[in-house]
mmCIF file of C-alpha atoms in Angstrom:
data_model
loop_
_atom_site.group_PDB
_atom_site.id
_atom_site.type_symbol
_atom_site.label_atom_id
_atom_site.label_comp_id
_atom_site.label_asym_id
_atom_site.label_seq_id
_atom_site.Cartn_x
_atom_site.Cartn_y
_atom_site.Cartn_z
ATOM 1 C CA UNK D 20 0.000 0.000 0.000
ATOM 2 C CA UNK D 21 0.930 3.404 -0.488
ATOM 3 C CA UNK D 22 2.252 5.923 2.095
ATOM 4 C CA UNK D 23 4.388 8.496 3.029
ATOM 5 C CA UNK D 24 6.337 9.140 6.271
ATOM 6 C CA UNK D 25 7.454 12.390 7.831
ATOM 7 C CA UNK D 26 9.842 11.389 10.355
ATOM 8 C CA UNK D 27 9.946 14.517 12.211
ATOM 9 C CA UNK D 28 6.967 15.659 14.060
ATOM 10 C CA UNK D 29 8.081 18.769 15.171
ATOM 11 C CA UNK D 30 11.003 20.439 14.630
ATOM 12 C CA UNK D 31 12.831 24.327 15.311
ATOM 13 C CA UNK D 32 14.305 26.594 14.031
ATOM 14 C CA UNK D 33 16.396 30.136 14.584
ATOM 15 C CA UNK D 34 15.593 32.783 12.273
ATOM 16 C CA UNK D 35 18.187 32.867 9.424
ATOM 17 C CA UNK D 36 19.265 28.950 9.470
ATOM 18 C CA UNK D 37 18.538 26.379 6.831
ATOM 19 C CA UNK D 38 16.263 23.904 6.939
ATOM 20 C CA UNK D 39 15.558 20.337 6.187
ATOM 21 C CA UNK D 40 12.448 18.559 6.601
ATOM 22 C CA UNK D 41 12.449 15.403 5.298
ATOM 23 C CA UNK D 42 9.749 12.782 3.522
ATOM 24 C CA UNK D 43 10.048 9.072 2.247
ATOM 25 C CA UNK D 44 7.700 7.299 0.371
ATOM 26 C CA UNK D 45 6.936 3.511 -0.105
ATOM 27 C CA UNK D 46 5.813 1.462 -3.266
ATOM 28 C CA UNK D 47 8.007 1.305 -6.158
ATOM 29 C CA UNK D 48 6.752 2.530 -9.306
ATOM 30 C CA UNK D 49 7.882 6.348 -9.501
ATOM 31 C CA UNK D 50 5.963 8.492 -7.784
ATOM 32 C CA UNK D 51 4.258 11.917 -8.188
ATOM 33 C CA UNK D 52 5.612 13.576 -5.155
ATOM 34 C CA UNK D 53 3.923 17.052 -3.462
ATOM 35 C CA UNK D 54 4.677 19.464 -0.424
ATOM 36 C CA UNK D 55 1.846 21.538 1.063
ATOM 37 C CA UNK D 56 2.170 23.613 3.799
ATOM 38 C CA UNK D 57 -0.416 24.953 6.305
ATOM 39 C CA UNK D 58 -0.648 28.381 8.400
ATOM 40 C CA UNK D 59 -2.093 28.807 11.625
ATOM 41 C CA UNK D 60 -5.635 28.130 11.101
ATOM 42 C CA UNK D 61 -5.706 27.873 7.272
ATOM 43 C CA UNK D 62 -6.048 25.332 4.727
ATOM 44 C CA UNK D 63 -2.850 23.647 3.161
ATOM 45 C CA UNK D 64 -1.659 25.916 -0.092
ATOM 46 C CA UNK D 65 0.638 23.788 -2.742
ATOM 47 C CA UNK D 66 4.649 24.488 -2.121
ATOM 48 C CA UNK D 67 6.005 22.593 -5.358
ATOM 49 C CA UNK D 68 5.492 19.581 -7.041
ATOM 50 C CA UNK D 69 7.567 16.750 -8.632
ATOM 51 C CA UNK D 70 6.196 15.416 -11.602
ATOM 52 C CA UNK D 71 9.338 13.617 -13.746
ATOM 53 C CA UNK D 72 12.258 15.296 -15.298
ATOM 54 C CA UNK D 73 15.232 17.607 -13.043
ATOM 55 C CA UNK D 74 15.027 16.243 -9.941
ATOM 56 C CA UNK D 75 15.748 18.955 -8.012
ATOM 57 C CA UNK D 76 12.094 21.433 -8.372
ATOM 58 C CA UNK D 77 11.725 24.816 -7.166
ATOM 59 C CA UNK D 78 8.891 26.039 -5.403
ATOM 60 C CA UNK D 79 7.334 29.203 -3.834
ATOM 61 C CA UNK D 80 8.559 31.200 -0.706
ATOM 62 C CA UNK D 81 12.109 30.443 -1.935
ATOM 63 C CA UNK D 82 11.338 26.364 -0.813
ATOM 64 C CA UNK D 83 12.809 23.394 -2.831
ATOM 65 C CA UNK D 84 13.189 19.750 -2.972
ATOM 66 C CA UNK D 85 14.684 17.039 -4.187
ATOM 67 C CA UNK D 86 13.625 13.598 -5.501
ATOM 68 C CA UNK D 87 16.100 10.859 -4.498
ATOM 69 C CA UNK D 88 15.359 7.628 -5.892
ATOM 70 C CA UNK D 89 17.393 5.681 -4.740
ATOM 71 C CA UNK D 90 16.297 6.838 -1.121
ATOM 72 C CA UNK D 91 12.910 6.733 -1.781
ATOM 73 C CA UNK D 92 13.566 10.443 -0.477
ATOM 74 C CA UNK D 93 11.611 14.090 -1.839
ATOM 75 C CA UNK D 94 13.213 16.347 0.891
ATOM 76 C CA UNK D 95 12.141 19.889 1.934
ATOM 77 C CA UNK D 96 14.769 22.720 2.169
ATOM 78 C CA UNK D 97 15.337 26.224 2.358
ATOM 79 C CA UNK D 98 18.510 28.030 2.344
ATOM 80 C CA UNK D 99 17.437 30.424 5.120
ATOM 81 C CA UNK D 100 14.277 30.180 7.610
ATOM 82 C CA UNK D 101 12.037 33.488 8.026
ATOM 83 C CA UNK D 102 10.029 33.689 11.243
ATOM 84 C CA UNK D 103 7.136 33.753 8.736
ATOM 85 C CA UNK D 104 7.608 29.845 7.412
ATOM 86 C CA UNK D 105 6.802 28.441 11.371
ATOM 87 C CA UNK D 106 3.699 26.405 9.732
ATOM 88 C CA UNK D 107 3.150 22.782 9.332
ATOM 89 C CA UNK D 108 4.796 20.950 6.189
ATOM 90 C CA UNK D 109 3.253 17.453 4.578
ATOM 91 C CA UNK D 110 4.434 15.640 2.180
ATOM 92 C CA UNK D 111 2.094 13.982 -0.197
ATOM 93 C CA UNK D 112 2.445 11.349 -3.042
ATOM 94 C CA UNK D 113 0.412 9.957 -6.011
ATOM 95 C CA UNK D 114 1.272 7.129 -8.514
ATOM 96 C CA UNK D 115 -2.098 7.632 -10.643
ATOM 97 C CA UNK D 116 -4.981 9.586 -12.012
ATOM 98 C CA UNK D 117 -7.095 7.528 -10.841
ATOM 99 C CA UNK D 118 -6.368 7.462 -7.048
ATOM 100 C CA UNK D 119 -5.880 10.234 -4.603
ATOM 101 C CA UNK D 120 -2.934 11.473 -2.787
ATOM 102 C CA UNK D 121 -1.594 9.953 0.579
ATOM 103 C CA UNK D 122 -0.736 12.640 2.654
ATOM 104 C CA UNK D 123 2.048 12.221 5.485
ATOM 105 C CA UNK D 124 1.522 13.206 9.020
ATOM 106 C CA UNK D 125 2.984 16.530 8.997
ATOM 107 C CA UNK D 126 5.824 18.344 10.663
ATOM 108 C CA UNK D 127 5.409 21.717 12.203
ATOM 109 C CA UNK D 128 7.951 24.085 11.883
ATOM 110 C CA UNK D 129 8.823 26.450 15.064
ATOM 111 C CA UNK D 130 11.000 29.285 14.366
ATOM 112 C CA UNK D 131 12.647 31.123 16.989
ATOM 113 C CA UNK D 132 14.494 34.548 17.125
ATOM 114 C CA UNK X 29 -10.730 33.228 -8.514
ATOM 115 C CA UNK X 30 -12.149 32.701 -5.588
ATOM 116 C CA UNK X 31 -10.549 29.644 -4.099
ATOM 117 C CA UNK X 32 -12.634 26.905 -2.575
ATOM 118 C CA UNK X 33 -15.160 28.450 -0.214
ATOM 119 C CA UNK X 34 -16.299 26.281 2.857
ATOM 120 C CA UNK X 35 -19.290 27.422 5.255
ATOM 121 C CA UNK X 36 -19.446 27.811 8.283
ATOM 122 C CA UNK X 37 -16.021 28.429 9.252
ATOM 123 C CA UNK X 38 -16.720 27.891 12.840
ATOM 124 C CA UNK X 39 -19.824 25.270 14.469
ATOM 125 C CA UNK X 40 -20.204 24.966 18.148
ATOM 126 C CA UNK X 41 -23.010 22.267 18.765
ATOM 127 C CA UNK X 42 -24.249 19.417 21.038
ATOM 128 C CA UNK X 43 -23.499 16.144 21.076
ATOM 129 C CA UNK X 44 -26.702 14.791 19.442
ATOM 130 C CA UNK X 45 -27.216 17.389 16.823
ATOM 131 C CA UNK X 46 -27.365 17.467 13.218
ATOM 132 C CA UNK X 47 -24.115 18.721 11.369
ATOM 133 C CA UNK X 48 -24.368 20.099 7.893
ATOM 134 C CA UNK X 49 -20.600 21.345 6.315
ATOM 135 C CA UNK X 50 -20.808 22.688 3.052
ATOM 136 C CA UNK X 51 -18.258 23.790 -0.285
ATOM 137 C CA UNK X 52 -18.620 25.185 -3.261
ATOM 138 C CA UNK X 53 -15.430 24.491 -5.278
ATOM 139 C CA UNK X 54 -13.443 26.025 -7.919
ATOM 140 C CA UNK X 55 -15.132 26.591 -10.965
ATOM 141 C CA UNK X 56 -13.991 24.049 -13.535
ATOM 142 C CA UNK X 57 -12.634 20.742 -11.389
ATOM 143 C CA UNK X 58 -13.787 17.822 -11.599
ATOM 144 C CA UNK X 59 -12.745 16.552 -7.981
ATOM 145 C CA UNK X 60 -13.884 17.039 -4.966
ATOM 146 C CA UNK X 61 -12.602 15.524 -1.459
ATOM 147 C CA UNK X 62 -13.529 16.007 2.292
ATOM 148 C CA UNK X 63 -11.065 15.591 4.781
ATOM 149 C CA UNK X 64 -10.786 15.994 8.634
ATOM 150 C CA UNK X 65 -7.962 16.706 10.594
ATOM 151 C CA UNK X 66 -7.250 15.925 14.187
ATOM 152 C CA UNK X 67 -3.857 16.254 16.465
ATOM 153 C CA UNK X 68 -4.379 12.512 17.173
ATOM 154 C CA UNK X 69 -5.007 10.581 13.409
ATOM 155 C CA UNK X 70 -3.555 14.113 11.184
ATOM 156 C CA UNK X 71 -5.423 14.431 8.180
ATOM 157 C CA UNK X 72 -7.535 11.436 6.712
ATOM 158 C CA UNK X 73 -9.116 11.611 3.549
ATOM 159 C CA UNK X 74 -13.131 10.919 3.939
ATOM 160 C CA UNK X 75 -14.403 10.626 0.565
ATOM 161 C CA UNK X 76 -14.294 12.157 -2.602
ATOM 162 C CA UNK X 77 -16.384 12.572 -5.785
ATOM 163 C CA UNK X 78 -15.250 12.868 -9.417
ATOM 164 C CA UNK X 79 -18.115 14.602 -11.823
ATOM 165 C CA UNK X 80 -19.937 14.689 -8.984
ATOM 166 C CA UNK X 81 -19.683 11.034 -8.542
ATOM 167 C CA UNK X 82 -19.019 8.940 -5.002
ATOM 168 C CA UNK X 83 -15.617 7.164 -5.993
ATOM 169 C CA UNK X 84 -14.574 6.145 -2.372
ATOM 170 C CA UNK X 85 -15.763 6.715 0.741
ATOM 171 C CA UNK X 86 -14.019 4.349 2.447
ATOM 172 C CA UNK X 87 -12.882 6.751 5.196
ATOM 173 C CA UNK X 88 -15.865 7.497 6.406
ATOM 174 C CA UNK X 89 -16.202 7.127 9.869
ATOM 175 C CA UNK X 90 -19.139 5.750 10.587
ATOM 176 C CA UNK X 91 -23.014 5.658 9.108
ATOM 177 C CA UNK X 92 -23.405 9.029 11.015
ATOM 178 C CA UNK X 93 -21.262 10.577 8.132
ATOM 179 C CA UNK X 94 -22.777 11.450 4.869
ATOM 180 C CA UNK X 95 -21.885 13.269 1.714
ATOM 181 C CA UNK X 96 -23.379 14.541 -1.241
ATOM 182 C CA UNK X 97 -22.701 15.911 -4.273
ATOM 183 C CA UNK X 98 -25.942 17.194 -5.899
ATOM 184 C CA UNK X 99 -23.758 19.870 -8.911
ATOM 185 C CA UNK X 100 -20.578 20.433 -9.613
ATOM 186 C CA UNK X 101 -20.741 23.736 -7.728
ATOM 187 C CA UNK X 102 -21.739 22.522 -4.204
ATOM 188 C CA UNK X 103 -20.994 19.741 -1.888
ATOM 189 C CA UNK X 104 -22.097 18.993 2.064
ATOM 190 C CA UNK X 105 -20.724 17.092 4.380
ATOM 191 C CA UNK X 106 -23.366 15.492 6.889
ATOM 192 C CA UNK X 107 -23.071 14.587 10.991
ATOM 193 C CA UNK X 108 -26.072 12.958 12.246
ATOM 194 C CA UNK X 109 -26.172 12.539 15.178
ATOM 195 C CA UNK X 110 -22.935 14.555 15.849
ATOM 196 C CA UNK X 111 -20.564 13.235 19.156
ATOM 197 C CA UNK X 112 -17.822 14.929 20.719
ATOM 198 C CA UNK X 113 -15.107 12.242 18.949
ATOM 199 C CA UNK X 114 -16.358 14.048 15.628
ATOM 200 C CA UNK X 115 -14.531 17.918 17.520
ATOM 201 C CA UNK X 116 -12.226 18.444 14.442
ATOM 202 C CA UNK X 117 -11.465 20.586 11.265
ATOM 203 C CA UNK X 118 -13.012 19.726 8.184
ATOM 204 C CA UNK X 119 -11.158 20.219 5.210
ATOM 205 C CA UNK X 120 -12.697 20.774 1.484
ATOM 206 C CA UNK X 121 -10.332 20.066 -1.494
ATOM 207 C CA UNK X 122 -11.220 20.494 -5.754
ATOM 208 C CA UNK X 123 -8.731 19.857 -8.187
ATOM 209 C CA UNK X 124 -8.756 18.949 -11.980
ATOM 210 C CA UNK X 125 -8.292 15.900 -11.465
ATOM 211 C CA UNK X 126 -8.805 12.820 -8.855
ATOM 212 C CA UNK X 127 -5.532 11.259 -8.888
ATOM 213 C CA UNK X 128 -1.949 12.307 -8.776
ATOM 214 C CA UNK X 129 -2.032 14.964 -11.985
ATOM 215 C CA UNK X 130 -3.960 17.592 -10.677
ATOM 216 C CA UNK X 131 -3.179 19.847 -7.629
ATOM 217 C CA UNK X 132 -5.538 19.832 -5.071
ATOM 218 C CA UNK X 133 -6.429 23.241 -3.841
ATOM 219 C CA UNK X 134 -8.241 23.131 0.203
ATOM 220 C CA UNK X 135 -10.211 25.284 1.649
ATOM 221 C CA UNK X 136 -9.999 27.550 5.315
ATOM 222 C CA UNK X 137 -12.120 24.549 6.699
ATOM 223 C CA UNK X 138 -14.944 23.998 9.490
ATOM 224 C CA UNK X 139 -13.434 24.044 12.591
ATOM 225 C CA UNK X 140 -16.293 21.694 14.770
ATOM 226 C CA UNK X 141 -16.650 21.659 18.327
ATOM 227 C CA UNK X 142 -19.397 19.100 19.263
ATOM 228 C CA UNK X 143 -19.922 19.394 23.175
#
């Protein structure tokens, strides 16, 4: 069965450092691979998506990721953390048009001064 | 556009009482899905519709929960009789597409509180 695991529930922060949050997927036919993230009391809003081609993709708020297939990895990472990002992250994947996306736990961001 | 609009944004009711969630999604997808969100399970998909279609509603919790699709423009999400294990946030989603190729897009959500 499908699904996707977000090892880290929770993780901070300081203002200015770069961050990792990480994402693995199971099943082995390749994947269509998604990040969302979701402010205090809002909805999740797409970050970037991985579809096939350069595995590194580029998303919005300066957030990118990389597929790693051999790790079964899509990683989440920015260069350098604004108090602004603290927010929860999930990962989500797809194989198919026909079925919907498995969506990982989550982990929430804290970002500290 | 508008986004994907979900009413009310806030319910406070008792245990007991009828729940009614509703969304209208974006003009022009195809796919619709209802999920809830808790601290304790995250966010679990409850069912969703293509062309205004059932396709799985596996997640549904329990007979209590129902959801229709009567146009493409409107959905509801149904607690009847509500209980205090349904206290959540109740997420609306449309996309282009019911698989992997289209992006879902969510709504604020219903944040319920069923005392």
């Amino acid at each position: 069965a499908q699904s996707v695991t977000q090892p880290d529930i929770h993780i901070t922060v300081s203002e200015g450092a770069s961050l990792e949050l990480r994402c693995n997927y199971s099943y082995g036919a390749t994947p269509y691979l998604f990040w969302y993230v979701q402010s205090p009391g809002q909805g999740l809003q797409l970050l970037l998506k991985y579809f096939s081609g350069d595995t590194l993709v580029q998303g919005i708020k300066g957030f990118e990721a990389e597929f790693k297939r051999s790790q079964s990895s899509f990683n989440l990472r920015k260069p350098s953390v604004h108090w602004s990002d603290a927010a929860e992250y999930f990962c989500a994947v797809g194989y198919s048009g026909n079925t919907p996306l498995v969506f990982g736990k989550g982990t929430r961001l804290s970002v500290i001064a | 556009d508008a986004g994907v609009i979900q009413s009310p944004r806030h319910e406070v009711t008792e245990m007991g009482q009828e729940v009614t969630l509703r969304c209208k999604p974006i003009s022009g997808h195809n796919s619709l899905f209802w999920y809830r969100q808790t601290m304790m399970r995250g966010l679990e998909l409850l069912i969703y519709f293509n062309n205004n279609v059932p396709i799985d509603d596996s997640g549904m919790p329990e007979d209590r929960f129902s959801a229709k699709m009567p146009n493409a423009s409107f959905s509801t999400l149904k607690i009847q009789p509500s209980e205090p294990r349904d206290s959540a946030v109740y997420f609306c989603a449309s996309s282009l597409s019911q698989g992997a190729f289209g992006t879902q897009y969510f709504g604020p959500g219903t944040r319920l509180l069923v005392l």
